[in-house]
Amino acid sequence: NTNALPYPSTITVSGVGGSLSKATVTFNKLNHTWSSDVDALLVSPSGQKTLLMANAGGSFTMNNVTLTFDDAASNFLPQGSQITSGTNKPTTYYPVAVFPSPAPAAPYATNLASFNGSNPNGIWSLYIIDDSGGNSGIISNGWSMNLTIANLVGSTADLVAGMTASPSPVVVSNSLTYTMTVTNYGPSTATGVTLT
């Protein structure tokens, strides 16, 4: 009936360009004597917060279970049956216990897509609590993240060349002037343009 140690457990990401387009999280060798006691909250460097699991697995024991959380998974963790190794959507069964400070307060998202579009660089924090007394557990091989980054493609310029003649109509032996224009319909600016 307390928080895990360390609390939070952190992973620092640095030097990554682009924005986050997908995240998955893996607990490696999760053990606990009462599965539904385990509540896990992931917080991004920019403060988005998602519940990975809460109140799943009932009274069953988890032994060396490797869990991957992925929004694209086809299954949720079971509420009242044995949790086995595999890939599942983040799974929350309510009510969720209060995460003690320094964890951020609710409300929490319940999917990893809540991180999409954010800067992946900085400290990612995993807060895990055991929300009832009398049982214990450990993630004996730590946790990891897999981050997919989207590099933004710069907007392009849309240049159109046009030409007009004047006067119109033209009279034989009079001067004729051609005016050429280049118009940028954007959305980016265009530099170093030469029209010959």
Short mmCIF file of N, CA and C in Angstrom, two decimals:
data_model
loop_
_atom_site.label_atom_id
_atom_site.label_comp_id
_atom_site.label_asym_id
_atom_site.label_seq_id
_atom_site.Cartn_x
_atom_site.Cartn_y
_atom_site.Cartn_z
N ASN A 1 0.84 -1.20 0.00
CA ASN A 1 0.00 0.00 0.00
C ASN A 1 0.87 1.24 0.00
N THR A 2 1.78 1.31 -1.00
CA THR A 2 2.72 2.43 -1.07
C THR A 2 3.25 2.54 -2.49
N ASN A 3 4.14 3.51 -2.67
CA ASN A 3 4.73 3.68 -4.00
C ASN A 3 5.98 2.81 -4.16
N ALA A 4 6.30 2.55 -5.44
CA ALA A 4 7.49 1.77 -5.76
C ALA A 4 8.74 2.60 -5.49
N LEU A 5 9.87 1.95 -5.46
CA LEU A 5 11.16 2.64 -5.34
C LEU A 5 12.01 2.22 -6.54
N PRO A 6 12.60 3.11 -7.31
CA PRO A 6 12.46 4.57 -7.16
C PRO A 6 11.08 5.05 -7.60
N TYR A 7 10.73 6.24 -7.15
CA TYR A 7 9.42 6.83 -7.46
C TYR A 7 9.62 8.30 -7.75
N PRO A 8 9.64 8.71 -8.99
CA PRO A 8 9.45 7.89 -10.19
C PRO A 8 10.74 7.23 -10.64
N SER A 9 10.58 6.23 -11.49
CA SER A 9 11.69 5.67 -12.23
C SER A 9 11.75 6.48 -13.53
N THR A 10 12.95 6.88 -13.95
CA THR A 10 13.03 7.80 -15.09
C THR A 10 13.92 7.26 -16.21
N ILE A 11 13.59 7.72 -17.42
CA ILE A 11 14.43 7.51 -18.61
C ILE A 11 14.60 8.87 -19.25
N THR A 12 15.85 9.25 -19.52
CA THR A 12 16.14 10.53 -20.15
C THR A 12 16.40 10.32 -21.63
N VAL A 13 15.69 11.09 -22.46
CA VAL A 13 15.86 11.05 -23.91
C VAL A 13 16.47 12.38 -24.32
N SER A 14 17.50 12.33 -25.17
CA SER A 14 18.11 13.59 -25.62
C SER A 14 18.60 13.46 -27.06
N GLY A 15 18.68 14.60 -27.73
CA GLY A 15 19.25 14.66 -29.06
C GLY A 15 18.38 14.09 -30.16
N VAL A 16 17.09 13.93 -29.91
CA VAL A 16 16.19 13.37 -30.92
C VAL A 16 15.46 14.51 -31.62
N GLY A 17 15.54 14.54 -32.95
CA GLY A 17 14.84 15.56 -33.73
C GLY A 17 13.47 15.08 -34.12
N GLY A 18 12.57 15.99 -34.39
CA GLY A 18 11.21 15.65 -34.80
C GLY A 18 10.27 15.55 -33.63
N SER A 19 9.06 15.12 -33.91
CA SER A 19 8.05 14.99 -32.86
C SER A 19 7.61 13.54 -32.77
N LEU A 20 7.08 13.20 -31.61
CA LEU A 20 6.69 11.83 -31.34
C LEU A 20 5.45 11.45 -32.14
N SER A 21 5.49 10.30 -32.81
CA SER A 21 4.31 9.84 -33.55
C SER A 21 3.76 8.54 -32.98
N LYS A 22 4.54 7.84 -32.14
CA LYS A 22 4.06 6.61 -31.50
C LYS A 22 4.99 6.26 -30.35
N ALA A 23 4.39 5.74 -29.28
CA ALA A 23 5.18 5.28 -28.14
C ALA A 23 4.65 3.93 -27.69
N THR A 24 5.57 3.04 -27.32
CA THR A 24 5.20 1.81 -26.64
C THR A 24 6.07 1.71 -25.39
N VAL A 25 5.57 0.99 -24.39
CA VAL A 25 6.28 0.84 -23.12
C VAL A 25 6.28 -0.63 -22.74
N THR A 26 7.42 -1.11 -22.23
CA THR A 26 7.54 -2.51 -21.84
C THR A 26 8.04 -2.62 -20.41
N PHE A 27 7.36 -3.46 -19.61
CA PHE A 27 7.82 -3.86 -18.29
C PHE A 27 8.46 -5.23 -18.46
N ASN A 28 9.72 -5.35 -18.06
CA ASN A 28 10.46 -6.60 -18.26
C ASN A 28 10.54 -7.40 -16.96
N LYS A 29 9.88 -8.55 -16.96
CA LYS A 29 9.85 -9.46 -15.80
C LYS A 29 9.15 -8.82 -14.60
N LEU A 30 7.86 -8.55 -14.80
CA LEU A 30 7.02 -8.01 -13.73
C LEU A 30 6.55 -9.16 -12.85
N ASN A 31 6.74 -8.98 -11.55
CA ASN A 31 6.31 -9.97 -10.56
C ASN A 31 5.45 -9.25 -9.52
N HIS A 32 4.32 -9.86 -9.14
CA HIS A 32 3.52 -9.30 -8.05
C HIS A 32 2.60 -10.39 -7.52
N THR A 33 2.39 -10.39 -6.21
CA THR A 33 1.58 -11.43 -5.58
C THR A 33 0.08 -11.16 -5.66
N TRP A 34 -0.32 -10.00 -6.16
CA TRP A 34 -1.76 -9.68 -6.33
C TRP A 34 -1.84 -8.66 -7.45
N SER A 35 -2.07 -9.11 -8.67
CA SER A 35 -1.95 -8.29 -9.87
C SER A 35 -2.72 -6.97 -9.83
N SER A 36 -3.95 -7.00 -9.33
CA SER A 36 -4.77 -5.79 -9.40
C SER A 36 -4.30 -4.67 -8.49
N ASP A 37 -3.31 -4.95 -7.63
CA ASP A 37 -2.75 -3.90 -6.77
C ASP A 37 -1.86 -2.94 -7.55
N VAL A 38 -1.40 -3.34 -8.74
CA VAL A 38 -0.40 -2.57 -9.48
C VAL A 38 -1.08 -1.50 -10.34
N ASP A 39 -0.72 -0.24 -10.10
CA ASP A 39 -1.17 0.89 -10.92
C ASP A 39 0.08 1.58 -11.46
N ALA A 40 0.10 1.89 -12.76
CA ALA A 40 1.28 2.49 -13.38
C ALA A 40 0.89 3.69 -14.22
N LEU A 41 1.61 4.78 -14.03
CA LEU A 41 1.36 6.06 -14.69
C LEU A 41 2.64 6.53 -15.37
N LEU A 42 2.55 6.86 -16.66
CA LEU A 42 3.70 7.38 -17.41
C LEU A 42 3.48 8.85 -17.69
N VAL A 43 4.51 9.67 -17.41
CA VAL A 43 4.44 11.12 -17.62
C VAL A 43 5.56 11.53 -18.56
N SER A 44 5.21 12.28 -19.61
CA SER A 44 6.19 12.71 -20.61
C SER A 44 6.96 13.93 -20.12
N PRO A 45 8.06 14.28 -20.80
CA PRO A 45 8.81 15.47 -20.42
C PRO A 45 7.98 16.74 -20.43
N SER A 46 6.98 16.81 -21.31
CA SER A 46 6.15 18.01 -21.38
C SER A 46 4.91 17.94 -20.51
N GLY A 47 4.77 16.87 -19.72
CA GLY A 47 3.71 16.80 -18.72
C GLY A 47 2.47 16.02 -19.09
N GLN A 48 2.40 15.44 -20.32
CA GLN A 48 1.26 14.59 -20.63
C GLN A 48 1.34 13.34 -19.74
N LYS A 49 0.20 12.83 -19.35
CA LYS A 49 0.17 11.72 -18.39
C LYS A 49 -0.84 10.67 -18.81
N THR A 50 -0.39 9.41 -18.83
CA THR A 50 -1.21 8.29 -19.28
C THR A 50 -1.11 7.13 -18.31
N LEU A 51 -2.27 6.58 -17.94
CA LEU A 51 -2.29 5.36 -17.15
C LEU A 51 -1.97 4.18 -18.05
N LEU A 52 -0.99 3.39 -17.67
CA LEU A 52 -0.65 2.19 -18.43
C LEU A 52 -1.48 1.01 -17.95
N MET A 53 -1.63 0.92 -16.63
CA MET A 53 -2.46 -0.16 -16.07
C MET A 53 -2.96 0.24 -14.70
N ALA A 54 -4.16 -0.23 -14.38
CA ALA A 54 -4.74 -0.03 -13.06
C ALA A 54 -5.83 -1.05 -12.83
N ASN A 55 -5.73 -1.77 -11.71
CA ASN A 55 -6.74 -2.72 -11.25
C ASN A 55 -6.97 -3.88 -12.21
N ALA A 56 -5.95 -4.30 -12.92
CA ALA A 56 -6.07 -5.43 -13.85
C ALA A 56 -5.53 -6.71 -13.22
N GLY A 57 -6.07 -7.83 -13.64
CA GLY A 57 -5.52 -9.12 -13.25
C GLY A 57 -6.07 -9.75 -11.99
N GLY A 58 -6.97 -9.08 -11.31
CA GLY A 58 -7.60 -9.66 -10.12
C GLY A 58 -6.61 -10.09 -9.07
N SER A 59 -6.90 -11.20 -8.42
CA SER A 59 -6.09 -11.68 -7.30
C SER A 59 -4.96 -12.62 -7.74
N PHE A 60 -4.75 -12.73 -9.03
CA PHE A 60 -3.75 -13.66 -9.54
C PHE A 60 -2.33 -13.12 -9.39
N THR A 61 -1.38 -14.03 -9.29
CA THR A 61 0.03 -13.69 -9.17
C THR A 61 0.63 -13.53 -10.57
N MET A 62 1.54 -12.58 -10.71
CA MET A 62 2.32 -12.43 -11.94
C MET A 62 3.75 -12.87 -11.64
N ASN A 63 4.28 -13.78 -12.45
CA ASN A 63 5.66 -14.25 -12.28
C ASN A 63 6.42 -14.06 -13.58
N ASN A 64 7.43 -13.18 -13.56
CA ASN A 64 8.29 -12.93 -14.72
C ASN A 64 7.49 -12.62 -15.98
N VAL A 65 6.47 -11.79 -15.83
CA VAL A 65 5.62 -11.41 -16.95
C VAL A 65 6.24 -10.20 -17.65
N THR A 66 6.37 -10.29 -18.95
CA THR A 66 6.83 -9.15 -19.74
C THR A 66 5.62 -8.56 -20.45
N LEU A 67 5.31 -7.30 -20.10
CA LEU A 67 4.14 -6.62 -20.64
C LEU A 67 4.56 -5.47 -21.52
N THR A 68 4.03 -5.44 -22.73
CA THR A 68 4.22 -4.29 -23.62
C THR A 68 2.88 -3.61 -23.78
N PHE A 69 2.89 -2.28 -23.65
CA PHE A 69 1.68 -1.48 -23.83
C PHE A 69 1.79 -0.76 -25.16
N ASP A 70 0.78 -0.98 -26.01
CA ASP A 70 0.79 -0.44 -27.37
C ASP A 70 -0.66 -0.16 -27.76
N ASP A 71 -0.95 1.08 -28.16
CA ASP A 71 -2.31 1.42 -28.58
C ASP A 71 -2.80 0.54 -29.73
N ALA A 72 -1.89 0.00 -30.54
CA ALA A 72 -2.27 -0.81 -31.70
C ALA A 72 -2.55 -2.26 -31.34
N ALA A 73 -2.37 -2.64 -30.08
CA ALA A 73 -2.64 -4.03 -29.68
C ALA A 73 -4.12 -4.34 -29.84
N SER A 74 -4.44 -5.62 -29.96
CA SER A 74 -5.84 -6.01 -30.14
C SER A 74 -6.55 -6.27 -28.82
N ASN A 75 -5.80 -6.42 -27.72
CA ASN A 75 -6.40 -6.79 -26.44
C ASN A 75 -6.09 -5.79 -25.34
N PHE A 76 -6.96 -5.80 -24.33
CA PHE A 76 -6.71 -5.12 -23.07
C PHE A 76 -6.27 -6.18 -22.06
N LEU A 77 -5.63 -5.75 -20.98
CA LEU A 77 -5.35 -6.67 -19.89
C LEU A 77 -6.68 -7.15 -19.29
N PRO A 78 -6.74 -8.38 -18.81
CA PRO A 78 -7.98 -8.87 -18.22
C PRO A 78 -8.23 -8.20 -16.86
N GLN A 79 -9.50 -8.07 -16.50
CA GLN A 79 -9.81 -7.47 -15.21
C GLN A 79 -9.72 -8.48 -14.07
N GLY A 80 -10.20 -9.70 -14.30
CA GLY A 80 -10.27 -10.64 -13.20
C GLY A 80 -9.67 -12.00 -13.48
N SER A 81 -8.74 -12.07 -14.42
CA SER A 81 -8.08 -13.35 -14.71
C SER A 81 -6.57 -13.13 -14.85
N GLN A 82 -5.86 -14.22 -15.01
CA GLN A 82 -4.39 -14.22 -15.03
C GLN A 82 -3.83 -13.31 -16.13
N ILE A 83 -2.86 -12.48 -15.76
CA ILE A 83 -2.12 -11.67 -16.73
C ILE A 83 -0.93 -12.48 -17.20
N THR A 84 -0.77 -12.60 -18.52
CA THR A 84 0.37 -13.32 -19.09
C THR A 84 1.18 -12.36 -19.96
N SER A 85 2.39 -12.77 -20.28
CA SER A 85 3.26 -11.95 -21.12
C SER A 85 2.59 -11.69 -22.46
N GLY A 86 2.80 -10.48 -22.98
CA GLY A 86 2.24 -10.14 -24.28
C GLY A 86 2.10 -8.65 -24.46
N THR A 87 1.46 -8.27 -25.55
CA THR A 87 1.26 -6.87 -25.88
C THR A 87 -0.23 -6.54 -25.74
N ASN A 88 -0.51 -5.49 -24.99
CA ASN A 88 -1.89 -5.08 -24.72
C ASN A 88 -2.01 -3.58 -24.83
N LYS A 89 -3.24 -3.12 -25.02
CA LYS A 89 -3.52 -1.69 -24.93
C LYS A 89 -3.34 -1.27 -23.47
N PRO A 90 -3.01 0.00 -23.21
CA PRO A 90 -3.07 0.47 -21.83
C PRO A 90 -4.47 0.15 -21.27
N THR A 91 -4.51 -0.32 -20.03
CA THR A 91 -5.76 -0.85 -19.47
C THR A 91 -6.03 -0.27 -18.10
N THR A 92 -7.18 0.36 -17.94
CA THR A 92 -7.57 0.94 -16.66
C THR A 92 -8.97 0.48 -16.28
N TYR A 93 -9.09 -0.07 -15.07
CA TYR A 93 -10.38 -0.39 -14.48
C TYR A 93 -10.55 0.51 -13.26
N TYR A 94 -11.69 1.17 -13.19
CA TYR A 94 -11.92 2.18 -12.15
C TYR A 94 -12.56 1.56 -10.93
N PRO A 95 -12.41 2.20 -9.74
CA PRO A 95 -11.74 3.47 -9.49
C PRO A 95 -10.22 3.28 -9.38
N VAL A 96 -9.49 4.34 -9.70
CA VAL A 96 -8.03 4.33 -9.63
C VAL A 96 -7.60 5.03 -8.35
N ALA A 97 -6.67 4.40 -7.64
CA ALA A 97 -6.14 4.99 -6.40
C ALA A 97 -5.40 6.29 -6.72
N VAL A 98 -5.24 7.12 -5.71
CA VAL A 98 -4.52 8.38 -5.86
C VAL A 98 -3.02 8.09 -5.83
N PHE A 99 -2.32 8.60 -6.84
CA PHE A 99 -0.86 8.48 -6.86
C PHE A 99 -0.28 9.55 -5.94
N PRO A 100 0.56 9.16 -4.96
CA PRO A 100 1.12 10.17 -4.07
C PRO A 100 2.10 11.10 -4.79
N SER A 101 2.29 12.27 -4.23
CA SER A 101 3.25 13.24 -4.74
C SER A 101 4.63 12.59 -4.78
N PRO A 102 5.45 12.89 -5.78
CA PRO A 102 5.37 13.98 -6.74
C PRO A 102 4.65 13.65 -8.04
N ALA A 103 3.90 12.55 -8.08
CA ALA A 103 3.14 12.23 -9.30
C ALA A 103 2.10 13.32 -9.55
N PRO A 104 1.87 13.66 -10.81
CA PRO A 104 0.86 14.67 -11.09
C PRO A 104 -0.54 14.14 -10.80
N ALA A 105 -1.44 15.04 -10.51
CA ALA A 105 -2.81 14.66 -10.18
C ALA A 105 -3.59 14.27 -11.43
N ALA A 106 -4.69 13.53 -11.22
CA ALA A 106 -5.62 13.19 -12.30
C ALA A 106 -6.28 14.48 -12.77
N PRO A 107 -6.87 14.49 -13.96
CA PRO A 107 -7.22 13.34 -14.79
C PRO A 107 -6.04 12.84 -15.62
N TYR A 108 -6.14 11.57 -16.01
CA TYR A 108 -5.11 10.92 -16.80
C TYR A 108 -5.71 10.40 -18.10
N ALA A 109 -4.90 10.44 -19.16
CA ALA A 109 -5.31 9.78 -20.41
C ALA A 109 -5.18 8.28 -20.21
N THR A 110 -5.81 7.53 -21.09
CA THR A 110 -5.74 6.07 -21.01
C THR A 110 -5.23 5.47 -22.31
N ASN A 111 -4.46 6.28 -23.06
CA ASN A 111 -3.84 5.77 -24.29
C ASN A 111 -2.51 6.47 -24.50
N LEU A 112 -1.64 5.82 -25.23
CA LEU A 112 -0.30 6.36 -25.49
C LEU A 112 -0.32 7.43 -26.57
N ALA A 113 -1.39 7.49 -27.36
CA ALA A 113 -1.50 8.52 -28.40
C ALA A 113 -1.55 9.92 -27.81
N SER A 114 -1.82 10.02 -26.52
CA SER A 114 -1.83 11.34 -25.88
C SER A 114 -0.45 12.01 -25.92
N PHE A 115 0.59 11.22 -26.17
CA PHE A 115 1.95 11.77 -26.27
C PHE A 115 2.29 12.22 -27.69
N ASN A 116 1.49 11.81 -28.67
CA ASN A 116 1.81 12.10 -30.08
C ASN A 116 1.88 13.60 -30.34
N GLY A 117 2.87 13.98 -31.15
CA GLY A 117 3.07 15.37 -31.51
C GLY A 117 3.95 16.13 -30.54
N SER A 118 4.33 15.49 -29.44
CA SER A 118 5.16 16.18 -28.44
C SER A 118 6.65 15.97 -28.72
N ASN A 119 7.46 16.78 -28.06
CA ASN A 119 8.91 16.66 -28.14
C ASN A 119 9.32 15.49 -27.25
N PRO A 120 10.02 14.48 -27.79
CA PRO A 120 10.37 13.31 -26.98
C PRO A 120 11.54 13.56 -26.02
N ASN A 121 12.25 14.67 -26.18
CA ASN A 121 13.45 14.92 -25.39
C ASN A 121 13.11 15.39 -23.98
N GLY A 122 13.86 14.85 -23.03
CA GLY A 122 13.68 15.21 -21.64
C GLY A 122 13.51 13.98 -20.78
N ILE A 123 12.96 14.19 -19.59
CA ILE A 123 12.83 13.10 -18.61
C ILE A 123 11.42 12.51 -18.68
N TRP A 124 11.35 11.21 -18.97
CA TRP A 124 10.11 10.44 -18.92
C TRP A 124 10.05 9.80 -17.55
N SER A 125 8.90 9.90 -16.88
CA SER A 125 8.77 9.42 -15.50
C SER A 125 7.70 8.35 -15.39
N LEU A 126 8.06 7.23 -14.79
CA LEU A 126 7.13 6.13 -14.54
C LEU A 126 6.85 6.07 -13.04
N TYR A 127 5.57 6.26 -12.70
CA TYR A 127 5.12 6.19 -11.31
C TYR A 127 4.34 4.89 -11.14
N ILE A 128 4.78 4.03 -10.21
CA ILE A 128 4.07 2.79 -9.94
C ILE A 128 3.73 2.75 -8.46
N ILE A 129 2.47 2.37 -8.19
CA ILE A 129 2.04 2.19 -6.80
C ILE A 129 1.43 0.80 -6.64
N ASP A 130 1.49 0.32 -5.40
CA ASP A 130 0.74 -0.85 -4.97
C ASP A 130 -0.40 -0.25 -4.15
N ASP A 131 -1.65 -0.38 -4.64
CA ASP A 131 -2.75 0.38 -4.03
C ASP A 131 -3.46 -0.32 -2.87
N SER A 132 -2.93 -1.48 -2.43
CA SER A 132 -3.52 -2.19 -1.28
C SER A 132 -2.41 -2.84 -0.48
N GLY A 133 -2.65 -3.04 0.80
CA GLY A 133 -1.65 -3.66 1.66
C GLY A 133 -1.61 -5.17 1.53
N GLY A 134 -0.52 -5.77 2.02
CA GLY A 134 -0.44 -7.20 2.15
C GLY A 134 0.23 -7.96 1.03
N ASN A 135 0.59 -7.30 -0.05
CA ASN A 135 1.24 -7.99 -1.17
C ASN A 135 2.39 -7.13 -1.68
N SER A 136 3.24 -7.71 -2.52
CA SER A 136 4.40 -6.96 -3.00
C SER A 136 4.80 -7.45 -4.39
N GLY A 137 5.70 -6.69 -5.01
CA GLY A 137 6.16 -7.06 -6.33
C GLY A 137 7.40 -6.31 -6.74
N ILE A 138 7.87 -6.60 -7.95
CA ILE A 138 9.08 -5.98 -8.49
C ILE A 138 9.06 -6.10 -10.02
N ILE A 139 9.63 -5.12 -10.68
CA ILE A 139 9.95 -5.27 -12.10
C ILE A 139 11.43 -5.58 -12.11
N SER A 140 11.76 -6.87 -12.21
CA SER A 140 13.14 -7.29 -11.96
C SER A 140 14.11 -6.97 -13.08
N ASN A 141 13.60 -6.65 -14.28
CA ASN A 141 14.50 -6.34 -15.38
C ASN A 141 14.23 -4.96 -15.96
N GLY A 142 13.61 -4.09 -15.17
CA GLY A 142 13.40 -2.71 -15.57
C GLY A 142 12.30 -2.50 -16.59
N TRP A 143 12.27 -1.32 -17.14
CA TRP A 143 11.26 -0.95 -18.14
C TRP A 143 11.94 -0.21 -19.27
N SER A 144 11.29 -0.20 -20.42
CA SER A 144 11.87 0.46 -21.58
C SER A 144 10.75 1.09 -22.40
N MET A 145 11.16 1.99 -23.28
CA MET A 145 10.23 2.64 -24.20
C MET A 145 10.74 2.48 -25.62
N ASN A 146 9.83 2.45 -26.56
CA ASN A 146 10.16 2.49 -27.97
C ASN A 146 9.42 3.70 -28.54
N LEU A 147 10.17 4.68 -29.00
CA LEU A 147 9.58 5.92 -29.49
C LEU A 147 9.77 6.01 -31.00
N THR A 148 8.70 6.29 -31.72
CA THR A 148 8.76 6.50 -33.16
C THR A 148 8.63 7.99 -33.39
N ILE A 149 9.55 8.53 -34.19
CA ILE A 149 9.63 9.97 -34.40
C ILE A 149 9.22 10.30 -35.83
N ALA A 150 8.47 11.37 -35.96
CA ALA A 150 8.10 11.88 -37.29
C ALA A 150 8.86 13.18 -37.51
N ASN A 151 9.63 13.22 -38.57
CA ASN A 151 10.31 14.45 -38.93
C ASN A 151 9.39 15.24 -39.83
N LEU A 152 9.12 16.46 -39.44
CA LEU A 152 8.21 17.28 -40.22
C LEU A 152 8.85 17.66 -41.54
N VAL A 153 8.09 17.50 -42.59
CA VAL A 153 8.55 17.91 -43.91
C VAL A 153 8.17 19.37 -44.07
N GLY A 154 9.16 20.18 -44.42
CA GLY A 154 8.89 21.60 -44.57
C GLY A 154 7.86 21.87 -45.65
N SER A 155 7.09 22.91 -45.42
CA SER A 155 6.10 23.31 -46.43
C SER A 155 6.82 23.70 -47.71
N THR A 156 6.13 23.60 -48.81
CA THR A 156 6.75 23.91 -50.08
C THR A 156 6.18 25.20 -50.65
N ALA A 157 6.96 25.80 -51.49
CA ALA A 157 6.50 26.99 -52.21
C ALA A 157 5.78 26.51 -53.47
N ASP A 158 4.80 27.28 -53.88
CA ASP A 158 4.04 26.96 -55.09
C ASP A 158 4.18 28.15 -56.03
N LEU A 159 5.19 28.11 -56.91
CA LEU A 159 5.48 29.24 -57.79
C LEU A 159 4.77 29.09 -59.13
N VAL A 160 4.18 30.22 -59.58
CA VAL A 160 3.50 30.25 -60.87
C VAL A 160 4.06 31.43 -61.66
N ALA A 161 4.48 31.15 -62.90
CA ALA A 161 4.99 32.21 -63.78
C ALA A 161 3.89 32.63 -64.74
N GLY A 162 3.81 33.93 -64.98
CA GLY A 162 2.80 34.45 -65.91
C GLY A 162 3.40 35.55 -66.77
N MET A 163 2.76 35.83 -67.90
CA MET A 163 3.26 36.89 -68.78
C MET A 163 2.08 37.59 -69.43
N THR A 164 2.18 38.91 -69.49
CA THR A 164 1.16 39.71 -70.18
C THR A 164 1.86 40.59 -71.21
N ALA A 165 1.12 40.99 -72.26
CA ALA A 165 1.66 41.88 -73.30
C ALA A 165 0.80 43.14 -73.34
N SER A 166 1.45 44.27 -73.57
CA SER A 166 0.69 45.52 -73.73
C SER A 166 1.41 46.40 -74.76
N PRO A 167 0.75 47.18 -75.51
CA PRO A 167 -0.72 47.26 -75.51
C PRO A 167 -1.33 46.04 -76.18
N SER A 168 -2.59 45.88 -75.93
CA SER A 168 -3.31 44.78 -76.54
C SER A 168 -4.59 45.35 -77.13
N PRO A 169 -4.83 45.29 -78.36
CA PRO A 169 -4.06 44.63 -79.41
C PRO A 169 -2.84 45.46 -79.81
N VAL A 170 -1.91 44.82 -80.46
CA VAL A 170 -0.67 45.45 -80.90
C VAL A 170 -0.87 46.02 -82.31
N VAL A 171 -0.33 47.23 -82.50
CA VAL A 171 -0.39 47.88 -83.81
C VAL A 171 1.00 47.78 -84.43
N VAL A 172 1.07 47.47 -85.73
CA VAL A 172 2.34 47.31 -86.42
C VAL A 172 3.15 48.59 -86.25
N SER A 173 4.44 48.43 -85.97
CA SER A 173 5.45 49.46 -85.79
C SER A 173 5.35 50.19 -84.46
N ASN A 174 4.44 49.77 -83.54
CA ASN A 174 4.41 50.33 -82.17
C ASN A 174 5.23 49.43 -81.25
N SER A 175 5.61 50.00 -80.13
CA SER A 175 6.36 49.23 -79.12
C SER A 175 5.43 48.21 -78.45
N LEU A 176 6.03 47.09 -78.12
CA LEU A 176 5.31 46.03 -77.42
C LEU A 176 6.10 45.71 -76.15
N THR A 177 5.42 45.67 -75.00
CA THR A 177 6.07 45.38 -73.71
C THR A 177 5.50 44.09 -73.14
N TYR A 178 6.42 43.19 -72.83
CA TYR A 178 6.04 41.96 -72.14
C TYR A 178 6.38 42.13 -70.66
N THR A 179 5.43 41.78 -69.78
CA THR A 179 5.67 41.82 -68.33
C THR A 179 5.54 40.40 -67.80
N MET A 180 6.63 39.92 -67.21
CA MET A 180 6.63 38.58 -66.64
C MET A 180 6.57 38.69 -65.12
N THR A 181 5.73 37.86 -64.50
CA THR A 181 5.60 37.86 -63.04
C THR A 181 5.74 36.43 -62.51
N VAL A 182 6.22 36.36 -61.30
CA VAL A 182 6.28 35.08 -60.58
C VAL A 182 5.49 35.29 -59.29
N THR A 183 4.50 34.44 -59.07
CA THR A 183 3.67 34.53 -57.87
C THR A 183 3.88 33.28 -57.03
N ASN A 184 4.05 33.49 -55.74
CA ASN A 184 4.21 32.38 -54.81
C ASN A 184 2.89 32.16 -54.07
N TYR A 185 2.25 31.03 -54.32
CA TYR A 185 1.01 30.70 -53.63
C TYR A 185 1.26 29.93 -52.33
N GLY A 186 2.56 29.85 -51.94
CA GLY A 186 2.95 29.35 -50.62
C GLY A 186 2.75 27.86 -50.42
N PRO A 187 2.74 27.47 -49.16
CA PRO A 187 2.73 28.31 -47.98
C PRO A 187 4.10 28.80 -47.53
N SER A 188 5.19 28.23 -48.04
CA SER A 188 6.53 28.68 -47.63
C SER A 188 6.98 29.84 -48.50
N THR A 189 7.96 30.57 -47.96
CA THR A 189 8.58 31.63 -48.75
C THR A 189 9.50 30.99 -49.78
N ALA A 190 9.76 31.73 -50.85
CA ALA A 190 10.67 31.25 -51.88
C ALA A 190 11.80 32.26 -52.00
N THR A 191 13.03 31.77 -51.94
CA THR A 191 14.19 32.65 -52.03
C THR A 191 15.08 32.20 -53.18
N GLY A 192 15.87 33.11 -53.70
CA GLY A 192 16.83 32.77 -54.76
C GLY A 192 16.17 32.36 -56.06
N VAL A 193 15.01 32.94 -56.38
CA VAL A 193 14.29 32.58 -57.60
C VAL A 193 14.76 33.45 -58.75
N THR A 194 15.09 32.82 -59.88
CA THR A 194 15.49 33.54 -61.09
C THR A 194 14.59 33.09 -62.23
N LEU A 195 14.08 34.07 -62.99
CA LEU A 195 13.24 33.76 -64.14
C LEU A 195 13.99 34.23 -65.38
N THR A 196 14.24 33.34 -66.30
CA THR A 196 14.96 33.70 -67.54
C THR A 196 14.04 33.50 -68.73
#
